[in-house]
Amino acid sequence: MPSRTTTRAPRRHRSGLAAAAVTALTAGVLAVPAAGTAAPAPTSPVPTAGTTTAAAAATALERRAKKDKSKGKKKGENKRQGQALRLTILHNNDGESQLLGAPGAEDFGGIARFKTLSAQLKKEARTGRSARQGGLKRAAVMLSSGDNFLAGPEFTASLEKGVPFYDSIGLDAVGYDAMAIGNHEFDFGPDVLADFITGFGADAEDRPPFVSANLDVSEEASLAALKADGTIVRRTVVKKRGERIGIVGATTPALRSVSSPRDVVVRQAVAAIVQNQVDALSAKGVNKVILISHLQSILEDQDLVSRLQGVDIAIAGGGDELLANEGDLLVPGDEISVGLDGEPLSYPQYATDATDTEVPIVTTAGDYKYVGRLIVKFNRKGELVKVGERSGPVRVSGVAPDAVAPNPFVQRAVVEPVQAYVDQLAETVLADAEEPLDGTRNAVRSMETNLGNLLADALLYAGRQNAAEFGVVEPDVALQNAGGIRNGAVLEPGDFTALDAFDVAPFTNFVSVVPGVSRSQFKEILENAVSAPAGETGISPDGQFAQVAGFSFVYDLSGQAQEVNDAGDVLTPGTRVQTVTLDDGTVLVENGQVVEGAPIAVATNDFSARGGDQYPFRGLDFTTVGVTYQQALADYVAEGLGGVVTAEDYPAGGEGRITAQ
C-alpha cells in the first residue's frame, strides 16, 4: 500500500455556535509573508455597535492621562488609590492540547517553546526601575481564556497515562495566575475536567484559580470539591507588586448545546452576573479588573463589554481570531482576522462600555502559536490611561530571527512521551484508501462528503454489529453531527492509520442507538441539521449539519429554517426537508410531508443523542453499544471494509445521500 503524509489542520470548535458572526468576522484575510517577515499594517476597522476605533480609543486614554493630575473621574465609589502601575498581561486561549507543535507548522508553537517564551516575557515585563527609585511599578500576569484541552491523539495520551495529564503538567509549568473555563473543558464530562484541574497540584494552593461567574458546579461532586477548596471560583484577586488585580471569568451560555456539562448549571444572564462580580470587587477596593471569558467570538465580548461598567480589560477566547499590528511576526500561513467591514483587526480592539469608557479587548490564535502581550498603564486611581506600543501577539518560534529553545523539563515530561504515543498511532495501518477523503471543515459542515459517509457508515455498522449484545434493536439509519468530525483536512490516498481515526473522531463519544424515533421527529432532527442560514454558495457551515447513512434526503434551502430551544423543543417548524427515503426504498417524507408509518431506530453518538448541537431527540431513551465513534471507524475500515476504502464505495463528492435544491 502506498504511504502518505497527512498535514494535520488546525482544530476548530465542536459546534457552529455564532457561526454567522464568526463567518462574517473571518470572511476576508490578509496573506502572510514567509517566515521571519512581519505582518502588514492593519487599518483600524469601522466601528460597530458598542465598539470604537483604536485611534479614537487611544485619544480618549491620552485625555484621561492628562486629567490624572487634576480631579479626574472616579471609576467607583470605593476605589482605593495606590501607585501607578505598568502591567503586562500575557495571555493565550484555545491551546486545545496542541502540545507538540502548531498543525502544519511544526517549527512553531508547542508547549515546551511556549513555556520558554512566556517565562522570557514575564521576566522582561518585571524588569525596570523600581518604585523605591521613583520609577513606575512593573508587574505581569499570565492568563488563559479557556479551551485548555481538546479531544485527539495528544489528549488520549493523557487519558491513558492518568492524572496528572500531560496538559496539566505543561500548563502548570507555564505558571498561570488564573484560567477561564471553556466549552471544550466539558467534552469528556465534569469528572475529566476535575482530573485535569487536580493535575496542577494535590492542594488548592498549588493550583491556579479556574474562573467562571456563570457556572454553578455544586451538583457535580468532583467539581463541587474544587469549588469548596477555592480552586473553581467566580472571581479572584491576584496581588502583584502590592497592587490588587481583580479577575472575573465567564463561559459561553450555550455550553449545554455544544459540550457535556451534565449537572453543571449554566446561567444565561452573563452581563448581569459578571457585573455583580465586578461590583463585589469594587466594593472591596479593587480598582483594576480584567474579564477573561470564553464566549466563542470576540464579537460576543464586544457586546458583553458594552453592557458592563468597571471592567478595564477583556481577554476573549473561543473565536481563534488573530489580532496583529504592523511589524508583528506571524506563523507562516497565518492570516490576520478581519472585522465585519472587511478590514484587518489590530491589537487590541476596543469596545465602549456602559459609561462610555473605552475598554481594550484582546485575544490570540490558538494552538500555543502565540503569547498575547498587552502592556497597559494604570494611574494611581486605578484608571487605565495608556496601552503600550509594544502590545501585540508574540509568536512561539523555533526558527530565526525569534527562535526560542524548548524548556527542557516540559520537553522531557510532556512532549517526548506524547510524541511517542502519536508516532505509534501513525505506524498502525488500518486500511488502504483508494480515494482522497474529504474532512475539510467547511465541506463536512455544509454538504455530503465521502469521509462523512465513511464515518456515518461506521456508526451504522457498529450499531448493527453490537445491537444484540446490548439488547437493542438494530438501527435503520445513522447520523453523525459534522461538529464531531475534526481532522479538518483531505486525507490523501494511501495508508489510513489509527492516527487518522483519532484525528477524524477524537472525542470519547460513544456509538448509541435510539429506538422508536417517530417519522415526524426524525424529520425535525433532519430539519435541525439543515437549519443554518443560507450562504453565498449554499448552506452556511455549521456543526449541527449531519453526515448520514442508511437513507438519503433532499432539502430546499429556500424553505423556513427550523428553530429550537436548548431542550430541543421546536419553536418554529422547518420546511426545508422535502424527501427522506431509506436505502430499502421506504419513503418517510414526500413533498415535505411526513408519510405515516412505523418509527425507526437511529444510530448516532451519545453527544447528539443527549441533544448536543440542538439535535431534538428530546430525552428519548438510548443505549450505548460499547464503542466510541473513533473505535467504530477503526473497526469498520479494518473489518467491515476488509482493509480497503474503495473509490467505488466512497467516491469524491459522495454518492447522493444529501441533495440541496
Coordinates of N, CA and C in Angstrom, one line a residue, residues 300-495:
E300 N -18.8 38.5 20.6 CA -19.6 38.3 21.8 C -19.0 39.1 23.0
D301 N -17.7 39.2 23.1 CA -17.1 40.0 24.1 C -17.3 41.5 23.9
Q302 N -17.3 42.0 22.7 CA -17.6 43.4 22.4 C -19.0 43.7 22.9
D303 N -19.9 42.8 22.6 CA -21.3 43.0 23.0 C -21.4 43.0 24.5
L304 N -20.8 42.1 25.2 CA -20.8 42.0 26.6 C -20.2 43.2 27.3
V305 N -19.1 43.6 26.8 CA -18.4 44.8 27.4 C -19.3 46.0 27.3
S306 N -20.0 46.2 26.2 CA -20.9 47.3 26.0 C -22.0 47.5 27.1
R307 N -22.2 46.4 27.8 CA -23.3 46.4 28.8 C -22.7 46.4 30.2
L308 N -21.4 46.5 30.3 CA -20.8 46.5 31.7 C -20.2 47.8 32.0
Q309 N -19.8 48.0 33.3 CA -19.0 49.1 33.7 C -18.0 48.6 34.8
G310 N -16.8 49.2 34.8 CA -15.8 48.8 35.8 C -14.9 47.8 35.3
V311 N -15.1 47.2 34.1 CA -14.1 46.3 33.6 C -13.0 47.1 32.8
D312 N -11.8 46.9 33.1 CA -10.7 47.7 32.5 C -10.2 47.0 31.2
I313 N -10.2 45.7 31.2 CA -9.6 44.9 30.0 C -10.4 43.7 29.9
A314 N -10.7 43.2 28.6 CA -11.3 42.0 28.4 C -10.4 41.1 27.5
I315 N -10.3 39.8 27.9 CA -9.5 38.9 27.2 C -10.4 37.8 26.7
A316 N -10.6 37.7 25.4 CA -11.6 36.8 24.8 C -11.0 35.4 24.5
G317 N -11.8 34.4 24.4 CA -11.4 33.1 23.9 C -12.5 32.4 23.1
G318 N -12.1 31.4 22.4 CA -13.0 30.6 21.6 C -13.2 30.9 20.2
G319 N -12.8 32.1 19.8 CA -13.0 32.5 18.4 C -11.8 32.3 17.5
D320 N -10.6 32.1 18.1 CA -9.4 31.8 17.4 C -9.0 33.0 16.5
E321 N -9.5 34.2 16.8 CA -9.1 35.4 16.0 C -7.7 35.7 16.2
L322 N -7.0 36.2 15.1 CA -5.6 36.6 15.2 C -5.7 38.1 15.0
L323 N -5.4 38.9 16.1 CA -5.2 40.3 16.0 C -3.7 40.6 15.9
A324 N -3.4 41.6 15.1 CA -1.9 41.9 14.9 C -1.7 43.3 14.4
N325 N -0.5 43.8 14.6 CA -0.2 45.2 14.2 C 1.0 45.1 13.2
E326 N 1.4 46.2 12.7 CA 2.5 46.3 11.7 C 3.8 45.9 12.5
G327 N 4.5 45.0 11.8 CA 5.8 44.6 12.4 C 5.7 43.3 13.2
D328 N 4.5 42.9 13.6 CA 4.3 41.6 14.3 C 4.7 40.4 13.4
L329 N 5.6 39.6 13.9 CA 5.9 38.3 13.2 C 4.8 37.3 13.4
L330 N 4.4 36.7 12.3 CA 3.3 35.7 12.3 C 3.8 34.4 11.9
V331 N 3.1 33.3 12.4 CA 3.5 32.0 12.0 C 3.2 31.9 10.5
P332 N 4.1 31.3 9.7 CA 3.8 31.2 8.2 C 2.5 30.5 8.0
G333 N 1.7 31.1 7.1 CA 0.4 30.6 6.8 C -0.7 31.2 7.6
D334 N -0.4 31.9 8.7 CA -1.5 32.5 9.4 C -1.9 33.8 8.8
E335 N -3.1 34.2 9.0 CA -3.6 35.4 8.4 C -4.3 36.2 9.5
I336 N -4.2 37.5 9.3 CA -4.9 38.4 10.3 C -6.4 38.3 10.1
S337 N -7.1 38.2 11.2 CA -8.6 38.2 11.1 C -9.1 39.6 10.7
V338 N -10.2 39.6 10.1 CA -10.8 40.9 9.7 C -12.2 41.1 10.3
G339 N -12.5 42.4 10.4 CA -13.8 42.7 11.0 C -15.0 42.6 10.0
L340 N -16.1 43.0 10.5 CA -17.3 43.0 9.7 C -17.2 43.9 8.5
D341 N -16.3 44.9 8.6 CA -16.2 45.8 7.5 C -15.1 45.3 6.5
G342 N -14.5 44.1 6.7 CA -13.5 43.6 5.8 C -12.1 44.1 6.1
E343 N -11.9 44.9 7.1 CA -10.6 45.4 7.5 C -9.9 44.5 8.5
P344 N -8.6 44.4 8.4 CA -7.9 43.6 9.4 C -8.0 44.1 10.8
L345 N -8.0 43.2 11.8 CA -8.2 43.6 13.2 C -6.9 43.8 13.9
S346 N -6.7 45.1 14.3 CA -5.5 45.4 15.0 C -5.5 44.9 16.5
Y347 N -4.4 44.9 17.1 CA -4.3 44.5 18.5 C -3.9 45.7 19.4
P348 N -4.8 46.1 20.4 CA -6.0 45.5 20.7 C -7.2 46.1 19.9
Q349 N -8.3 45.4 20.1 CA -9.6 46.0 19.7 C -10.2 46.8 20.9
Y350 N -11.2 47.6 20.7 CA -11.8 48.4 21.7 C -13.3 48.2 21.7
A351 N -13.9 48.3 22.8 CA -15.4 48.5 22.9 C -15.7 49.6 23.9
T352 N -16.8 50.2 23.7 CA -17.2 51.3 24.6 C -18.2 50.7 25.6
D353 N -17.9 50.8 26.9 CA -18.7 50.2 27.9 C -19.9 51.1 28.2
A354 N -20.7 50.7 29.2 CA -22.0 51.4 29.6 C -21.8 52.8 30.1
T355 N -20.5 53.2 30.4 CA -20.2 54.5 30.9 C -19.4 55.3 29.8
D356 N -19.4 54.8 28.6 CA -18.7 55.5 27.5 C -17.2 55.4 27.7
T357 N -16.7 54.5 28.4 CA -15.3 54.3 28.6 C -14.8 53.3 27.6
E358 N -13.6 53.6 27.0 CA -13.1 52.6 26.0 C -12.3 51.5 26.7
V359 N -12.7 50.3 26.4 CA -12.1 49.1 27.0 C -11.4 48.3 26.0
P360 N -10.1 48.0 26.1 CA -9.4 47.2 25.2 C -9.8 45.7 25.3
I361 N -9.9 45.1 24.2 CA -10.3 43.7 24.1 C -9.2 43.0 23.3
V362 N -8.7 41.9 23.8 CA -7.6 41.1 23.1 C -8.0 39.6 23.1
T363 N -7.3 39.0 22.1 CA -7.4 37.5 22.0 C -6.2 37.1 21.1
T364 N -6.0 35.8 21.0 CA -4.9 35.3 20.2 C -5.5 34.1 19.4
A365 N -4.8 33.8 18.3 CA -5.0 32.5 17.7 C -4.5 31.4 18.6
G366 N -5.1 30.2 18.5 CA -4.8 29.1 19.5 C -3.6 28.3 19.1
D367 N -3.6 27.1 19.7 CA -2.6 26.0 19.4 C -1.2 26.4 19.9
Y368 N -1.1 27.3 20.9 CA 0.2 27.7 21.5 C 1.1 28.3 20.5
K369 N 0.5 29.0 19.5 CA 1.3 29.6 18.5 C 1.8 31.0 18.9
Y370 N 1.0 31.6 19.8 CA 1.3 33.0 20.2 C 1.1 33.2 21.7
V371 N 1.9 34.0 22.3 CA 1.7 34.6 23.6 C 1.2 36.0 23.4
G372 N -0.1 36.3 23.7 CA -0.6 37.6 23.6 C 0.1 38.5 24.7
R373 N 0.4 39.7 24.3 CA 1.1 40.6 25.3 C 0.4 42.0 25.2
L374 N -0.3 42.3 26.2 CA -1.0 43.6 26.3 C -0.3 44.4 27.4
I375 N 0.3 45.5 27.1 CA 1.1 46.4 28.1 C 0.2 47.6 28.3
V376 N -0.2 47.8 29.6 CA -1.0 48.9 29.9 C -0.5 49.7 31.1
K377 N -0.9 50.9 31.2 CA -0.5 51.7 32.4 C -1.8 52.1 33.1
F378 N -1.8 51.9 34.4 CA -2.9 52.4 35.3 C -2.3 53.5 36.1
N379 N -3.1 54.6 36.2 CA -2.7 55.7 37.1 C -3.0 55.3 38.5
R380 N -2.7 56.2 39.5 CA -2.8 55.9 40.9 C -4.2 55.7 41.4
K381 N -5.2 56.1 40.6 CA -6.6 55.8 40.9 C -7.1 54.5 40.3
G382 N -6.2 53.8 39.7 CA -6.7 52.6 39.1 C -7.3 52.7 37.7
E383 N -7.1 53.9 37.1 CA -7.7 54.1 35.7 C -6.7 53.7 34.7
L384 N -7.1 53.0 33.7 CA -6.3 52.7 32.6 C -6.1 53.9 31.7
V385 N -4.8 54.3 31.5 CA -4.6 55.6 30.8 C -3.7 55.4 29.6
K386 N -3.2 54.2 29.4 CA -2.3 54.0 28.2 C -2.2 52.5 27.8
V387 N -2.1 52.3 26.5 CA -1.8 51.0 26.0 C -0.5 51.1 25.3
G388 N 0.5 50.3 25.7 CA 1.9 50.4 25.2 C 2.0 50.0 23.7
E389 N 2.9 50.6 23.0 CA 3.1 50.4 21.6 C 3.6 49.0 21.3
R390 N 4.2 48.4 22.3 CA 4.8 47.0 22.1 C 3.8 45.9 22.3
S391 N 2.5 46.3 22.5 CA 1.5 45.3 22.7 C 1.2 44.6 21.4
G392 N 0.9 43.3 21.5 CA 0.6 42.5 20.3 C 0.9 41.1 20.5
P393 N 0.6 40.2 19.5 CA 1.0 38.8 19.7 C 2.5 38.6 19.5
V394 N 3.0 37.7 20.3 CA 4.4 37.3 20.2 C 4.4 35.8 19.8
R395 N 4.9 35.6 18.6 CA 4.8 34.2 18.1 C 5.8 33.3 18.8
V396 N 5.4 32.0 18.9 CA 6.2 31.0 19.5 C 7.0 30.3 18.4
S397 N 8.2 30.6 18.3 CA 9.0 30.2 17.1 C 10.2 29.3 17.5
G398 N 10.5 28.4 16.6 CA 11.7 27.6 16.8 C 12.7 27.9 15.7
V399 N 12.5 29.0 14.9 CA 13.4 29.3 13.9 C 13.8 30.8 14.0
A400 N 14.9 31.2 13.4 CA 15.3 32.6 13.4 C 14.3 33.5 12.7
P401 N 14.2 34.7 13.1 CA 15.1 35.5 13.9 C 14.6 35.5 15.4
D402 N 13.5 34.8 15.7 CA 13.0 34.9 17.1 C 12.9 33.5 17.7
A403 N 13.8 32.6 17.4 CA 13.7 31.3 17.9 C 13.9 31.2 19.4
V404 N 13.1 30.3 20.1 CA 13.3 30.0 21.5 C 13.5 28.5 21.6
A405 N 14.3 28.1 22.6 CA 14.6 26.7 22.8 C 13.5 26.1 23.6
P406 N 13.1 24.9 23.4 CA 12.1 24.2 24.2 C 12.6 24.1 25.7
N407 N 11.7 24.3 26.6 CA 12.0 24.2 28.0 C 12.4 22.7 28.3
P408 N 13.5 22.4 28.8 CA 14.0 21.0 29.0 C 13.0 20.2 29.8
F409 N 12.5 20.7 30.9 CA 11.6 19.9 31.7 C 10.3 19.6 31.0
V410 N 9.7 20.6 30.3 CA 8.5 20.3 29.6 C 8.7 19.4 28.4
Q411 N 9.8 19.6 27.8 CA 10.2 18.7 26.6 C 10.3 17.3 27.1
R412 N 10.9 17.0 28.2 CA 11.1 15.7 28.7 C 9.8 15.1 29.3
A413 N 9.1 15.9 30.1 CA 8.0 15.4 30.8 C 6.7 15.3 30.0
V414 N 6.6 16.1 28.9 CA 5.4 16.2 28.2 C 5.5 15.9 26.7
V415 N 6.4 16.6 26.0 CA 6.5 16.5 24.6 C 7.0 15.1 24.2
E416 N 8.0 14.6 24.8 CA 8.6 13.4 24.3 C 7.6 12.2 24.5
P417 N 7.0 12.0 25.7 CA 6.1 10.9 25.8 C 4.8 11.0 24.9
V418 N 4.3 12.2 24.7 CA 3.2 12.4 23.8 C 3.6 12.1 22.4
Q419 N 4.7 12.6 22.0 CA 5.2 12.3 20.6 C 5.3 10.8 20.4
A420 N 5.8 10.1 21.3 CA 6.0 8.7 21.2 C 4.6 8.0 21.0
Y421 N 3.6 8.4 21.7 CA 2.3 7.9 21.6 C 1.7 8.1 20.2
V422 N 1.8 9.4 19.8 CA 1.3 9.7 18.5 C 2.0 9.0 17.3
D423 N 3.3 8.8 17.5 CA 4.1 8.1 16.5 C 3.6 6.7 16.4
Q424 N 3.3 6.1 17.5 CA 2.8 4.7 17.5 C 1.5 4.6 16.7
L425 N 0.6 5.6 16.9 CA -0.7 5.6 16.2 C -0.4 5.7 14.7
A426 N 0.5 6.6 14.3 CA 0.8 6.8 12.9 C 1.3 5.6 12.2
E427 N 2.0 4.7 13.0 CA 2.6 3.5 12.4 C 1.6 2.3 12.3
T428 N 0.4 2.5 12.9 CA -0.6 1.4 12.9 C -1.6 1.6 11.7
V429 N -1.4 0.8 10.7 CA -2.2 1.0 9.4 C -3.4 0.1 9.6
L430 N -4.6 0.8 9.3 CA -5.9 0.1 9.4 C -6.4 -0.3 8.1
A431 N -6.1 0.5 7.0 CA -6.7 0.2 5.7 C -6.0 1.0 4.7
D432 N -6.3 0.7 3.4 CA -5.8 1.4 2.3 C -7.0 2.2 1.7
A433 N -6.8 3.5 1.6 CA -7.8 4.4 1.0 C -7.5 4.7 -0.5
E434 N -8.4 4.3 -1.4 CA -8.1 4.5 -2.8 C -8.4 5.9 -3.3
E435 N -9.2 6.7 -2.5 CA -9.7 8.0 -3.0 C -9.3 9.0 -1.9
P436 N -9.0 10.2 -2.3 CA -8.9 11.3 -1.2 C -10.2 11.4 -0.4
L437 N -10.1 11.5 0.9 CA -11.3 11.5 1.8 C -11.4 12.9 2.4
D438 N -12.5 13.6 2.1 CA -12.6 15.0 2.4 C -13.2 15.2 3.8
G439 N -12.3 15.7 4.7 CA -12.8 16.1 6.0 C -12.6 17.5 6.3
T440 N -12.4 18.3 5.2 CA -12.2 19.8 5.5 C -13.4 20.4 6.2
R441 N -13.2 21.3 7.0 CA -14.1 21.9 8.0 C -15.4 22.3 7.3
N442 N -15.3 23.2 6.3 CA -16.4 23.8 5.7 C -17.2 22.8 4.9
A443 N -16.5 21.8 4.3 CA -17.2 20.8 3.5 C -18.1 19.9 4.4
V444 N -17.5 19.3 5.4 CA -18.3 18.4 6.2 C -19.4 19.1 7.0
R445 N -19.3 20.4 7.1 CA -20.4 21.1 7.9 C -21.4 21.7 6.9
S446 N -21.4 21.4 5.7 CA -22.3 22.0 4.7 C -22.8 21.1 3.6
M447 N -22.1 20.0 3.4 CA -22.5 19.1 2.3 C -22.1 17.7 2.6
E448 N -22.6 16.7 1.8 CA -22.1 15.4 1.9 C -20.7 15.3 1.5
T449 N -19.9 14.5 2.2 CA -18.5 14.2 1.7 C -18.3 12.7 1.9
N450 N -17.3 12.2 1.2 CA -17.0 10.8 1.3 C -16.5 10.4 2.7
L451 N -15.7 11.3 3.3 CA -15.3 11.0 4.7 C -16.5 11.0 5.7
G452 N -17.4 11.9 5.5 CA -18.6 12.0 6.3 C -19.4 10.7 6.1
N453 N -19.5 10.2 4.9 CA -20.2 9.0 4.6 C -19.6 7.8 5.3
L454 N -18.2 7.8 5.3 CA -17.5 6.7 5.9 C -17.7 6.6 7.4
L455 N -17.7 7.8 8.0 CA -17.9 7.8 9.5 C -19.4 7.4 9.8
A456 N -20.3 8.0 9.1 CA -21.7 7.6 9.3 C -22.0 6.1 9.1
D457 N -21.3 5.6 8.1 CA -21.5 4.1 7.8 C -20.9 3.3 9.0
A458 N -19.8 3.9 9.6 CA -19.1 3.2 10.7 C -20.1 3.1 11.9
L459 N -20.8 4.2 12.1 CA -21.8 4.2 13.2 C -22.9 3.2 13.0
L460 N -23.4 3.1 11.8 CA -24.4 2.2 11.4 C -23.9 0.7 11.6
Y461 N -22.7 0.5 11.1 CA -22.0 -0.8 11.2 C -21.9 -1.2 12.7
A462 N -21.4 -0.3 13.5 CA -21.2 -0.6 15.0 C -22.6 -0.9 15.6
G463 N -23.5 -0.1 15.3 CA -24.9 -0.2 15.9 C -25.5 -1.6 15.6
R464 N -25.3 -2.0 14.3 CA -25.9 -3.3 13.9 C -25.1 -4.5 14.5
Q465 N -23.7 -4.3 14.5 CA -22.9 -5.4 15.0 C -23.1 -5.7 16.5
N466 N -23.3 -4.6 17.2 CA -23.4 -4.8 18.7 C -24.8 -4.7 19.3
A467 N -25.8 -4.6 18.5 CA -27.2 -4.4 19.0 C -27.6 -5.6 19.8
A468 N -27.4 -6.8 19.4 CA -27.9 -8.0 20.1 C -27.2 -8.1 21.5
E469 N -25.9 -7.8 21.5 CA -25.1 -7.9 22.8 C -25.7 -6.9 23.8
F470 N -26.2 -5.8 23.4 CA -26.6 -4.7 24.3 C -28.2 -4.7 24.4
G471 N -28.8 -5.6 23.8 CA -30.3 -5.7 23.9 C -31.1 -4.6 23.3
V472 N -30.6 -4.2 22.1 CA -31.3 -3.1 21.5 C -31.6 -3.5 20.0
V473 N -32.6 -2.9 19.4 CA -32.9 -3.2 18.0 C -31.8 -2.7 17.1
E474 N -31.6 -3.3 16.0 CA -30.6 -2.9 15.0 C -31.1 -1.5 14.4
P475 N -30.2 -0.6 14.3 CA -30.6 0.7 13.7 C -30.9 0.6 12.2
D476 N -31.8 1.4 11.8 CA -32.1 1.6 10.4 C -31.2 2.6 9.7
V477 N -30.9 3.6 10.4 CA -30.1 4.7 9.8 C -29.1 5.2 10.8
A478 N -28.2 6.1 10.4 CA -27.2 6.7 11.2 C -27.0 8.1 10.9
L479 N -26.7 8.9 12.0 CA -26.4 10.3 11.8 C -25.2 10.7 12.6
Q480 N -24.3 11.4 12.0 CA -23.1 11.9 12.6 C -23.1 13.5 12.5
N481 N -23.1 14.2 13.7 CA -23.0 15.6 13.6 C -21.7 16.0 13.1
A482 N -21.7 17.0 12.2 CA -20.5 17.4 11.5 C -19.5 18.0 12.4
G483 N -20.0 18.6 13.5 CA -19.0 19.2 14.5 C -18.1 18.2 15.2
G484 N -18.5 16.9 15.1 CA -17.6 15.8 15.7 C -16.6 15.3 14.7
I485 N -16.6 15.8 13.5 CA -15.5 15.4 12.5 C -14.5 16.4 12.5
R486 N -13.3 16.1 13.0 CA -12.3 17.1 13.5 C -11.0 17.2 12.7
N487 N -10.8 16.3 11.7 CA -9.4 16.4 11.2 C -9.2 17.6 10.3
G488 N -10.2 18.2 9.7 CA -10.1 19.5 9.0 C -9.2 19.4 7.8
A489 N -9.1 18.3 7.2 CA -8.2 18.2 6.0 C -8.7 17.1 5.1
V490 N -8.1 17.0 3.9 CA -8.3 15.9 3.0 C -7.3 14.9 3.3
L491 N -7.7 13.6 3.5 CA -6.8 12.5 3.7 C -6.5 12.0 2.4
E492 N -5.2 12.0 2.0 CA -4.8 11.6 0.6 C -4.8 10.1 0.5
P493 N -4.9 9.5 -0.7 CA -4.9 8.1 -0.9 C -3.7 7.5 -0.2
G494 N -3.9 6.3 0.3 CA -2.8 5.6 0.9 C -3.2 5.0 2.2
D495 N -2.2 4.9 3.1 CA -2.5 4.3 4.4 C -3.5 5.1 5.2

